[in-house]
Amino acid sequence: DQVLHIVPETSQQVQRLQHLCSTLLLDLWKPLLPEDIWAGEDLHIRVPAPLVQEVKDSLDQHMISYKVLIPDMQELVDQSMPRERSSHRQVPEGYVYTQYHPMEEIYRWMTQIQKSNSELVTQHYLGKTIENRTMYYLQISQPSDKTKKIIWMDCGIHAREWISPAFCQWFVKEILQNYKSDPKISRFLQNLDLYILPVLNIDGYIYSWEKDRLWRKNCSPHMNGTCYGTDLNRNFNSSWGSIGVSFNCSSEIFCGSGPESEPETRAVAQFIERKKSDILCYLTIHSYGQYILTPYGSTTKPPSNSEELMHVAEKAAAALMGKYGTSYKVGPTSLILYNNSGSSRDWAHMIGIPFSYTFELRDKGIHGFILPPDQIQPTCEETM
Amino acid sequence: EAAMELPPSHYPASRAAALATGYACYRRGSPGRGLALRAVRRARRQDIDDVGHKYHLELVLEDILDKDSTVNCTAEVLYHLGNKNIAPDVQFTIEGELKNTDEADNIFYNRIKTLEKELVAENIPDSHGNVSPEMEPIHLLAWVASGYVIWQNSKENTKFQLAQIKHVKQVKRSDEYLEFDYLILLHEMVSQEIIPWQMRVLWHPQHGVQVTQDSRQPKQASE
């Protein structure tokens, strides 16, 4: 397609041009209507590629001079369009952290992250999901001769909480982009290793992309395949089945057939159990509500280090608020939200991990689980 | 029967606050104005023998379309004793003026009135959280109307929030009102359930929002 610039000299030329535009249905850029074409005034017409020769021949025949303003529309269009999403997908340098990504892309992202940051990042096998998908975690560890304490963070235990895996990916990116230049992060990494599980409930996450956006549980079949899904955050061995659960498979808070009945739960629990003497802090990321929750859900009796737990959480909430004014409430689940048993955070604390927190990210309910992508960045920035 | 002070961040207060907010939003909202709970300032509870539990609340509400615009609200919520399916009693007062939405409401009203075909839409917001600008008033209208459903169905151990509009269809009317048939999904926080609910919503710029009929729908096996 080309855009031509013509200044008609006579009213006869104007008539010819009006006729040409109407019969060939040419796209008038300036003016917008044929009746507004005047002698001595600029005329810009876009001519579709197959008609270019015909139009030029006609102009020549009638001695109407013209200039080619835009010789190649397509080139211009291509240049001005943002690059297609698909071409970004392989490379973390082009990875868009302010959009939600399906599981396939997250798998590829993990591989790429390790490849481009191999001095710091290693990808490890954690286990398999009920539908036999592989669970991987990323270890961010600065080489050193001393053994370091561990901070564990998992995201996406509940399928519909998309902001949670988005946060884990953001977190990894931030650490890797800034560990050399940010003194806080580099000191952090001198003393601590980070273990990040970007998506714990992989099957459920995929299901929420493909079938039911508001799915919560995993995808394990029950009752001869007539009912699906266990709430993984009711399936841990922390007062399992005692309160705030359902034994009915069709419930969103079905706690499973027994503690750690789900392979996803076992994969996480076995790993953390093995490493527990080195784990300083267990973080599990959820949405929504804007809370930093401390143990326990199953009882209002405070944990042994309750004061310290609250103090650290309150400092975190204050720092978070400092960024965009977002307010997070702090306290034990059993007082702030509801009673529940079998949560991963309670279990982590019960086996001896001193600092164990559930983060419930934005928002407070206006968008709930379906948080728009323009909130990914501020949510992640303030939570960092 | 004296009132007991409650920690504002604990769930008894926040559940009553969510209910009061839903009710206030229903009474005062429009396609141009939705109210949401910003904060609980103070909460007290009174146990009234043979009647029920009465919560006294001091809340801050925010305008969904303009988060910097907030108002103070005092509310009383009475949950009735026993298994009667009576909605809680709610009374509230909003301090100060709410933003005037006449212009936006009239624009929306005229836009829908002059549609050639009845409006139909699905999945608002979409999976990624996007709502097109044209659908924003439809979204807000559902938010306001859901306040009614939330009010009618809340108990002390529930906390409802609108999660998504599954489907909305305009219903043709010969009078001046606009009418929409919505299928919404409510999220109940304590059970974590997603509950489909159908509601008929009537609206006119001068007559406010009314839910004329509503019914809980069965959860489908998938989708």
XYZ file of C-alpha atoms in Angstrom:
607
model
C 0.000 0.000 0.000
C 1.166 3.519 -0.681
C 0.088 6.942 0.431
C 0.097 9.634 -2.275
C 0.262 13.387 -1.846
C -1.515 15.489 -4.460
C -2.285 19.194 -4.717
C -5.038 19.555 -7.327
C -4.529 22.627 -9.491
C -7.897 23.075 -11.159
C -11.495 22.301 -10.372
C -11.437 19.837 -13.252
C -8.646 17.963 -11.509
C -10.651 18.056 -8.302
C -13.578 16.441 -10.080
C -11.332 13.766 -11.617
C -9.883 12.982 -8.206
C -13.285 12.840 -6.550
C -14.431 10.456 -9.249
C -11.329 8.297 -8.822
C -11.721 8.117 -5.061
C -15.377 7.161 -5.206
C -15.170 4.597 -7.975
C -12.130 2.831 -6.590
C -13.241 3.376 -2.985
C -9.854 4.786 -2.071
C -9.001 5.523 1.549
C -8.942 9.295 2.000
C -6.583 10.362 4.769
C -6.870 14.066 4.156
C -9.491 15.377 3.754
C -11.852 12.677 5.004
C -14.569 13.168 2.448
C -14.354 13.573 -1.341
C -16.575 16.664 -1.230
C -13.914 18.392 0.852
C -11.248 18.093 -1.842
C -10.300 21.596 -3.044
C -7.919 23.015 -5.573
C -4.751 24.256 -3.947
C -5.316 22.092 -0.825
C -3.298 19.042 0.245
C -4.781 15.684 -0.605
C -3.471 12.458 0.929
C -4.831 9.149 -0.334
C -3.925 5.627 0.747
C -3.961 3.329 -2.254
C -4.144 -0.441 -1.707
C -1.183 -2.239 -3.292
C -3.107 -3.925 -6.151
C -4.495 -0.554 -7.273
C -1.311 1.496 -7.066
C -0.348 1.114 -10.710
C -3.861 1.783 -11.972
C -4.201 4.936 -9.880
C -0.810 6.273 -10.966
C -1.600 5.580 -14.591
C -4.866 7.465 -14.260
C -3.182 10.439 -12.604
C -0.539 10.526 -15.351
C -3.232 10.328 -18.010
C -4.942 13.383 -16.559
C -1.672 15.237 -15.989
C -2.207 15.321 -12.211
C 1.149 15.410 -10.489
C 1.671 13.492 -7.288
C 4.324 12.570 -4.758
C 4.665 9.286 -2.897
C 4.396 10.139 0.790
C 4.623 6.609 2.129
C 6.130 4.097 -0.285
C 5.538 1.027 1.902
C 2.727 1.004 4.482
C 3.413 -2.507 5.736
C 6.960 -1.693 6.752
C 5.760 1.292 8.744
C 3.048 -0.747 10.413
C 5.501 -3.492 11.379
C 7.926 -1.040 12.855
C 5.345 0.637 14.976
C 3.734 -2.505 16.367
C 4.963 -3.969 19.649
C 6.676 -7.281 19.028
C 4.383 -10.278 19.137
C 4.125 -12.023 22.499
C 5.190 -15.334 21.081
C 8.638 -14.155 20.068
C 9.313 -13.076 23.637
C 8.486 -16.300 25.187
C 11.805 -18.088 25.117
C 14.051 -15.413 26.502
C 13.939 -13.973 30.026
C 15.491 -10.762 28.724
C 12.210 -10.352 26.878
C 10.079 -12.108 29.482
C 7.184 -9.927 30.490
C 6.887 -10.018 34.272
C 3.835 -7.767 34.240
C 1.682 -10.357 32.558
C 0.355 -13.685 33.708
C 2.024 -16.700 32.122
C 0.732 -20.200 31.491
C 2.629 -23.148 32.958
C 4.396 -24.027 29.713
C 6.007 -20.619 29.671
C 6.930 -20.819 33.337
C 8.734 -24.112 32.743
C 10.683 -22.525 29.895
C 11.385 -19.475 32.010
C 12.917 -21.633 34.746
C 15.233 -23.336 32.301
C 16.271 -20.011 30.809
C 16.783 -18.382 34.197
C 19.172 -21.112 35.176
C 20.992 -20.944 31.868
C 21.514 -17.209 31.980
C 22.430 -17.108 35.661
C 24.226 -20.399 36.121
C 26.713 -18.984 38.622
C 23.890 -18.382 41.046
C 20.861 -20.431 40.044
C 20.285 -24.139 39.873
C 17.015 -25.851 39.016
C 16.155 -28.917 41.062
C 13.643 -31.703 40.909
C 11.201 -31.697 43.801
C 8.642 -34.312 42.827
C 5.682 -35.068 40.620
C 2.103 -33.932 40.654
C -0.866 -36.274 40.658
C -1.108 -35.860 36.871
C 2.562 -36.708 36.669
C 3.942 -33.253 35.916
C 7.368 -32.417 37.269
C 7.752 -29.968 40.124
C 10.942 -27.914 40.092
C 12.321 -25.398 42.526
C 15.057 -22.852 41.905
C 17.988 -22.550 44.261
C 19.638 -19.140 44.383
C 22.910 -19.597 46.123
C 26.138 -17.647 46.094
C 29.107 -19.977 46.067
C 30.802 -19.909 49.452
C 32.686 -22.191 51.781
C 30.266 -21.726 54.634
C 26.923 -23.485 54.916
C 24.142 -20.999 54.724
C 20.719 -20.878 56.267
C 17.786 -21.265 53.897
C 14.734 -19.197 53.104
C 12.056 -21.196 51.353
C 9.255 -19.579 49.381
C 6.484 -21.350 47.511
C 3.837 -19.839 45.276
C 0.703 -21.115 43.625
C -0.523 -23.683 46.143
C -4.030 -22.531 45.182
C -4.648 -22.558 41.455
C -6.751 -19.388 41.109
C -4.309 -17.116 42.939
C -2.442 -16.106 39.803
C -0.710 -13.124 41.379
C 1.193 -15.588 43.548
C 3.277 -17.374 40.851
C 3.636 -13.975 39.177
C 5.240 -12.758 42.387
C 7.659 -15.675 42.623
C 8.860 -15.023 39.086
C 9.190 -11.315 39.799
C 11.097 -12.035 42.989
C 13.624 -14.216 41.211
C 14.098 -11.628 38.500
C 14.635 -8.838 41.020
C 17.211 -10.774 42.971
C 19.117 -11.774 39.853
C 19.011 -8.335 38.288
C 20.173 -6.535 41.398
C 22.362 -8.792 43.495
C 25.544 -7.238 42.216
C 24.424 -3.643 42.505
C 22.193 -3.693 45.565
C 24.197 -3.978 48.806
C 21.210 -5.285 50.757
C 20.630 -8.139 48.347
C 24.308 -9.023 48.051
C 24.710 -9.131 51.837
C 21.564 -11.207 52.019
C 22.992 -13.747 49.586
C 26.285 -13.915 51.416
C 24.491 -15.363 54.396
C 21.369 -17.010 53.025
C 20.290 -19.326 50.256
C 16.910 -18.833 48.587
C 14.800 -21.765 47.497
C 11.872 -20.748 45.311
C 9.041 -22.972 44.111
C 7.234 -20.851 41.515
C 4.189 -23.098 41.149
C 3.367 -25.741 43.733
C -0.027 -26.816 42.392
C 0.907 -27.174 38.741
C -2.059 -29.296 37.651
C -4.513 -26.922 39.304
C -2.828 -23.884 37.789
C -3.104 -25.349 34.326
C -6.739 -26.235 34.986
C -7.444 -22.627 35.970
C -6.032 -21.476 32.647
C -7.846 -24.015 30.531
C -11.105 -24.882 32.213
C -12.092 -23.002 35.349
C -10.468 -19.717 36.290
C -11.654 -19.985 39.892
C -10.377 -23.515 40.593
C -8.507 -23.817 43.895
C -7.506 -27.387 44.620
C -5.221 -29.897 42.938
C -6.575 -32.374 40.410
C -6.582 -35.672 42.276
C -9.519 -37.937 41.442
C -11.796 -39.260 44.164
C -14.838 -41.465 44.331
C -14.048 -43.300 41.146
C -13.332 -40.121 39.225
C -16.643 -38.475 40.023
C -15.099 -35.784 42.154
C -11.763 -33.977 41.913
C -9.296 -32.056 43.955
C -7.824 -31.762 47.430
C -7.099 -28.412 49.043
C -3.325 -28.712 49.344
C -3.303 -26.134 52.102
C -5.453 -28.382 54.266
C -3.459 -31.484 53.469
C -0.325 -30.993 55.569
C 0.272 -32.868 58.783
C -0.560 -30.045 61.175
C -3.598 -30.984 63.238
C -4.841 -32.449 59.973
C -8.597 -32.771 59.658
C -9.379 -31.124 62.971
C -11.023 -27.834 62.070
C -11.855 -25.598 59.137
C -11.936 -28.438 56.637
C -14.385 -30.651 54.859
C -14.246 -34.398 54.360
C -16.444 -34.049 51.334
C -14.543 -34.122 48.075
C -16.827 -31.587 46.428
C -15.821 -28.939 48.959
C -13.165 -26.352 48.179
C -11.534 -27.117 51.515
C -11.528 -30.875 51.203
C -8.483 -31.970 53.176
C -7.800 -35.196 51.311
C -7.982 -38.806 52.406
C -5.286 -38.325 55.020
C -2.385 -36.020 55.938
C 0.048 -35.752 53.025
C -2.234 -37.875 50.866
C -1.325 -35.730 47.852
C 1.943 -36.147 45.947
C 2.389 -32.374 45.764
C 2.153 -32.124 49.551
C 4.575 -35.005 50.013
C 7.073 -33.527 47.578
C 7.233 -30.284 49.545
C 7.010 -31.858 52.993
C 9.707 -34.440 52.407
C 12.122 -31.847 51.108
C 11.518 -29.371 53.909
C 11.680 -32.107 56.542
C 15.083 -33.144 55.204
C 16.457 -29.621 55.246
C 14.618 -28.314 58.266
C 17.601 -27.724 60.513
C 18.939 -25.242 57.976
C 15.664 -23.508 57.115
C 15.294 -20.198 58.882
C 12.136 -19.006 57.232
C 9.206 -20.617 55.442
C 7.106 -18.323 53.241
C 4.010 -19.339 51.334
C 2.385 -16.861 48.969
C -1.378 -16.630 48.412
C -4.045 -14.135 47.500
C -6.200 -12.262 48.255
C -6.735 -10.118 51.306
C -3.560 -8.205 52.039
C -2.435 -10.069 55.137
C 0.764 -11.359 56.648
C -0.471 -14.372 58.575
C 1.358 -16.120 61.384
C 0.697 -19.529 62.938
C -1.715 -21.010 63.798
C -4.975 -21.593 62.021
C -5.972 -24.604 64.052
C -5.820 -22.949 67.444
C -5.742 -19.484 68.933
C -3.015 -20.561 71.331
C -0.002 -18.487 70.262
C 3.181 -20.151 69.020
C 6.214 -20.148 71.295
C 8.000 -17.322 69.508
C 4.860 -15.335 68.872
C 6.288 -11.960 69.874
C 9.240 -12.227 67.562
C 7.084 -13.550 64.729
C 4.709 -10.609 65.058
C 7.486 -8.081 65.370
C 9.156 -9.172 62.148
C 5.820 -9.330 60.342
C 4.883 -5.867 61.508
C 8.129 -4.449 60.245
C 7.491 -6.139 56.919
C 3.992 -4.688 56.714
C 5.307 -1.222 57.507
C 7.967 -1.465 54.830
C 5.352 -2.698 52.383
C 3.103 0.237 53.181
C 5.959 2.632 52.633
C 6.005 1.799 48.941
C 2.475 2.532 47.725
C 0.469 3.000 50.890
C -0.997 -0.470 50.672
C -2.088 -1.671 54.065
C -1.524 -5.254 55.146
C -2.951 -6.665 58.343
C -0.765 -8.865 60.525
C -1.682 -11.679 62.859
C -2.530 -15.342 63.345
C -4.920 -16.892 60.845
C -7.167 -18.191 63.609
C -7.922 -14.638 64.704
C -7.706 -12.708 61.453
C -9.339 -15.019 58.948
C -10.819 -18.259 60.152
C -9.886 -21.564 61.646
C -8.137 -24.073 59.484
C -5.948 -27.088 59.960
C -3.447 -28.835 57.731
C -1.894 -25.638 56.406
C 1.677 -25.720 55.147
C 2.632 -22.708 57.218
C 1.425 -24.262 60.464
C 3.183 -27.508 59.626
C 6.482 -25.738 58.885
C 6.373 -24.024 62.239
C 5.385 -27.173 64.075
C 8.407 -29.065 62.772
C 10.662 -26.353 64.091
C 11.079 -23.666 61.442
C 11.047 -20.506 63.511
C 9.741 -17.974 61.000
C 6.748 -19.168 59.074
C 4.407 -16.824 57.257
C 1.556 -16.821 54.791
C 1.408 -13.745 52.607
C -2.002 -12.933 51.177
C -1.277 -10.478 48.384
C -3.515 -7.811 46.795
C -6.274 -6.953 46.776
C -8.956 -6.688 49.449
C -11.792 -8.024 47.349
C -12.678 -5.584 44.598
C -10.875 -7.811 42.101
C -10.164 -10.705 44.418
C -8.561 -13.623 42.630
C -8.819 -11.994 39.219
C -6.305 -9.209 39.791
C -5.710 -7.159 36.647
C -2.201 -7.275 35.173
C -1.594 -3.588 35.790
C -1.447 -4.436 39.478
C 1.248 -7.081 39.086
C 4.092 -4.602 39.184
C 3.006 -2.534 42.194
C 2.006 -5.680 44.110
C 5.371 -7.282 43.489
C 7.381 -4.119 44.096
C 5.783 -3.431 47.444
C 6.093 -7.059 48.523
C 9.796 -7.091 47.663
C -25.645 -6.594 77.283
C -22.788 -4.141 77.356
C -20.865 -3.730 74.156
C -17.518 -5.537 73.956
C -14.674 -3.905 72.076
C -13.416 -6.019 69.153
C -10.004 -5.876 67.453
C -10.769 -4.292 64.066
C -8.421 -6.633 62.205
C -10.002 -9.813 63.511
C -12.577 -11.671 61.541
C -15.733 -11.052 63.558
C -15.364 -7.351 62.853
C -14.266 -7.747 59.251
C -17.156 -10.075 58.401
C -19.727 -7.680 59.819
C -17.969 -4.832 58.046
C -18.116 -6.617 54.698
C -21.834 -7.141 55.153
C -22.466 -3.527 56.111
C -20.433 -2.342 53.140
C -22.410 -4.550 50.758
C -25.644 -3.161 52.070
C -24.488 0.458 51.943
C -23.200 -0.053 48.417
C -26.540 -1.484 47.364
C -28.398 1.486 48.783
C -26.088 4.153 47.454
C -24.437 2.661 44.426
C -25.013 3.060 40.709
C -23.278 2.085 37.473
C -21.133 5.144 38.112
C -20.454 4.554 41.775
C -19.351 1.454 43.672
C -18.292 1.483 47.299
C -15.802 -0.851 48.892
C -14.439 -1.289 52.386
C -11.157 0.512 52.951
C -10.719 -0.002 56.670
C -12.409 -0.884 59.921
C -11.697 1.876 62.421
C -13.537 0.478 65.369
C -15.852 -2.406 66.181
C -17.945 -3.398 69.177
C -20.299 -6.281 69.749
C -23.382 -6.503 71.885
C -25.002 -9.832 72.681
C -28.732 -9.211 73.082
C -30.592 -12.002 74.869
C -33.181 -13.770 72.743
C -32.438 -11.465 69.835
C -28.956 -11.875 68.474
C -25.559 -10.240 68.097
C -25.325 -6.570 67.282
C -22.163 -5.063 65.864
C -21.372 -1.368 66.058
C -18.907 -0.401 63.382
C -16.903 2.614 62.341
C -15.752 2.105 58.770
C -13.937 3.881 55.998
C -15.399 3.284 52.554
C -13.716 4.041 49.272
C -15.023 4.828 45.810
C -14.055 1.957 43.509
C -13.490 4.311 40.581
C -11.446 6.776 42.606
C -9.498 5.135 45.408
C -8.450 8.468 46.873
C -12.061 9.338 47.499
C -13.134 7.975 50.876
C -15.960 8.562 53.331
C -16.514 7.627 56.935
C -19.426 5.352 57.678
C -20.976 4.214 60.925
C -23.057 1.070 60.790
C -24.997 -1.300 62.980
C -25.386 -4.909 61.993
C -27.757 -7.212 63.855
C -27.425 -10.916 63.140
C -30.611 -12.633 64.286
C -30.464 -15.582 66.653
C -31.356 -19.034 65.542
C -31.852 -20.718 62.244
C -34.367 -18.332 60.789
C -33.472 -17.321 57.303
C -33.864 -13.675 58.047
C -31.350 -11.272 56.622
C -29.355 -9.311 59.182
C -30.645 -5.835 60.009
C -28.312 -3.149 58.817
C -28.392 0.555 59.461
C -25.755 2.959 58.312
C -24.868 6.618 58.040
C -22.383 8.030 55.601
C -20.552 11.131 56.730
C -20.307 13.782 54.085
C -21.091 13.753 50.423
C -20.593 11.003 47.929
C -19.357 12.047 44.524
C -22.119 13.051 42.142
C -22.386 10.574 39.292
C -25.377 12.036 37.424
C -23.432 12.735 34.266
C -21.835 9.302 34.003
C -25.105 7.613 34.934
C -27.026 9.507 32.266
C -24.454 8.759 29.609
C -24.632 5.070 30.438
C -28.427 5.172 30.610
C -28.743 6.752 27.196
C -26.142 4.480 25.692
C -28.079 1.372 26.736
C -31.483 2.866 25.893
C -30.367 3.499 22.341
C -28.834 0.079 21.697
C -30.407 -1.634 18.745
C -29.983 -5.084 20.200
C -30.125 -6.029 23.870
C -26.722 -6.062 25.530
C -25.140 -9.446 26.163
C -21.734 -10.082 27.706
C -19.688 -12.761 29.456
C -16.788 -13.089 31.843
C -16.369 -9.670 33.342
C -13.566 -9.379 34.192
C -11.859 -11.826 31.852
C -9.385 -14.369 33.195
C -6.593 -11.844 33.248
C -8.569 -9.232 35.145
C -9.381 -6.946 32.247
C -12.659 -5.042 32.001
C -13.219 -2.957 28.888
C -14.233 0.667 29.551
C -17.673 0.061 27.983
C -18.308 -2.770 30.409
C -17.185 -0.955 33.513
C -20.691 0.384 34.334
C -22.146 -3.094 33.807
C -19.483 -4.415 36.166
C -20.207 -1.778 38.788
C -23.935 -2.340 38.530
C -23.321 -6.008 39.351
C -21.069 -5.006 42.231
C -23.849 -2.796 43.634
C -26.569 -5.387 43.107
C -24.434 -8.142 44.637
C -24.506 -6.044 47.807
C -28.154 -6.988 48.100
C -27.476 -10.711 47.689
C -24.596 -10.487 50.144
C -26.765 -8.702 52.672
C -29.627 -11.141 52.375
C -27.447 -14.233 52.727
C -24.730 -13.320 55.207
C -24.292 -14.901 58.599
C -21.699 -14.360 61.277
C -19.610 -17.174 59.823
C -19.662 -16.076 56.199
C -17.926 -13.379 54.185
C -18.991 -12.863 50.594
C -17.384 -10.968 47.763
C -18.285 -10.698 44.084
C -15.699 -12.712 42.129
C -16.841 -12.428 38.528
C -19.798 -11.847 36.244
C -20.261 -15.055 34.291
C -23.002 -13.769 32.063
C -25.215 -10.697 31.690
C -28.160 -10.145 29.420
C -30.238 -7.034 29.054
C -33.978 -7.556 29.421
C -36.123 -5.470 27.129
C -38.521 -3.136 28.890
C -41.241 -0.871 27.623
C -40.920 1.582 30.522
C -38.054 3.878 31.430
C -36.145 1.366 33.561
C -33.119 -0.632 32.502
C -33.183 -4.292 33.419
C -30.407 -6.867 33.350
C -30.302 -10.544 34.122
C -26.973 -11.454 35.689
C -25.293 -14.718 36.516
C -22.568 -13.845 38.994
C -20.008 -15.848 40.932
C -19.714 -15.047 44.613
C -16.655 -16.042 46.615
C -17.353 -17.117 50.182
C -14.197 -16.693 52.226
C -14.740 -19.168 55.060
C -15.733 -22.160 52.957
C -13.736 -20.847 49.991
C -16.667 -21.769 47.793
C -17.524 -20.135 44.499
C -21.284 -19.809 44.405
C -23.162 -19.040 41.196
C -26.054 -16.686 41.743
C -28.630 -15.379 39.326
C -30.155 -11.939 39.853
C -32.561 -9.597 38.057
C -31.444 -6.017 38.403
C -33.518 -2.939 37.748
C -31.992 0.516 37.468
C -32.911 4.048 36.646
C -30.735 7.111 37.271
C -33.347 8.635 39.562
C -34.588 5.467 41.209
C -31.433 3.638 42.239
C -30.636 -0.055 41.947
C -33.110 -2.798 42.793
C -32.715 -6.537 42.795
C -36.183 -7.816 41.956
C -35.473 -11.513 41.901
C -32.508 -13.678 42.740
C -31.700 -17.355 43.161
C -28.709 -19.442 44.067
C -27.614 -21.695 41.237
C -26.150 -25.179 41.398
C -22.405 -25.471 40.990
C -21.573 -27.138 37.701
C -19.088 -29.978 37.528
C -16.737 -28.009 35.276
C -16.747 -24.400 34.000
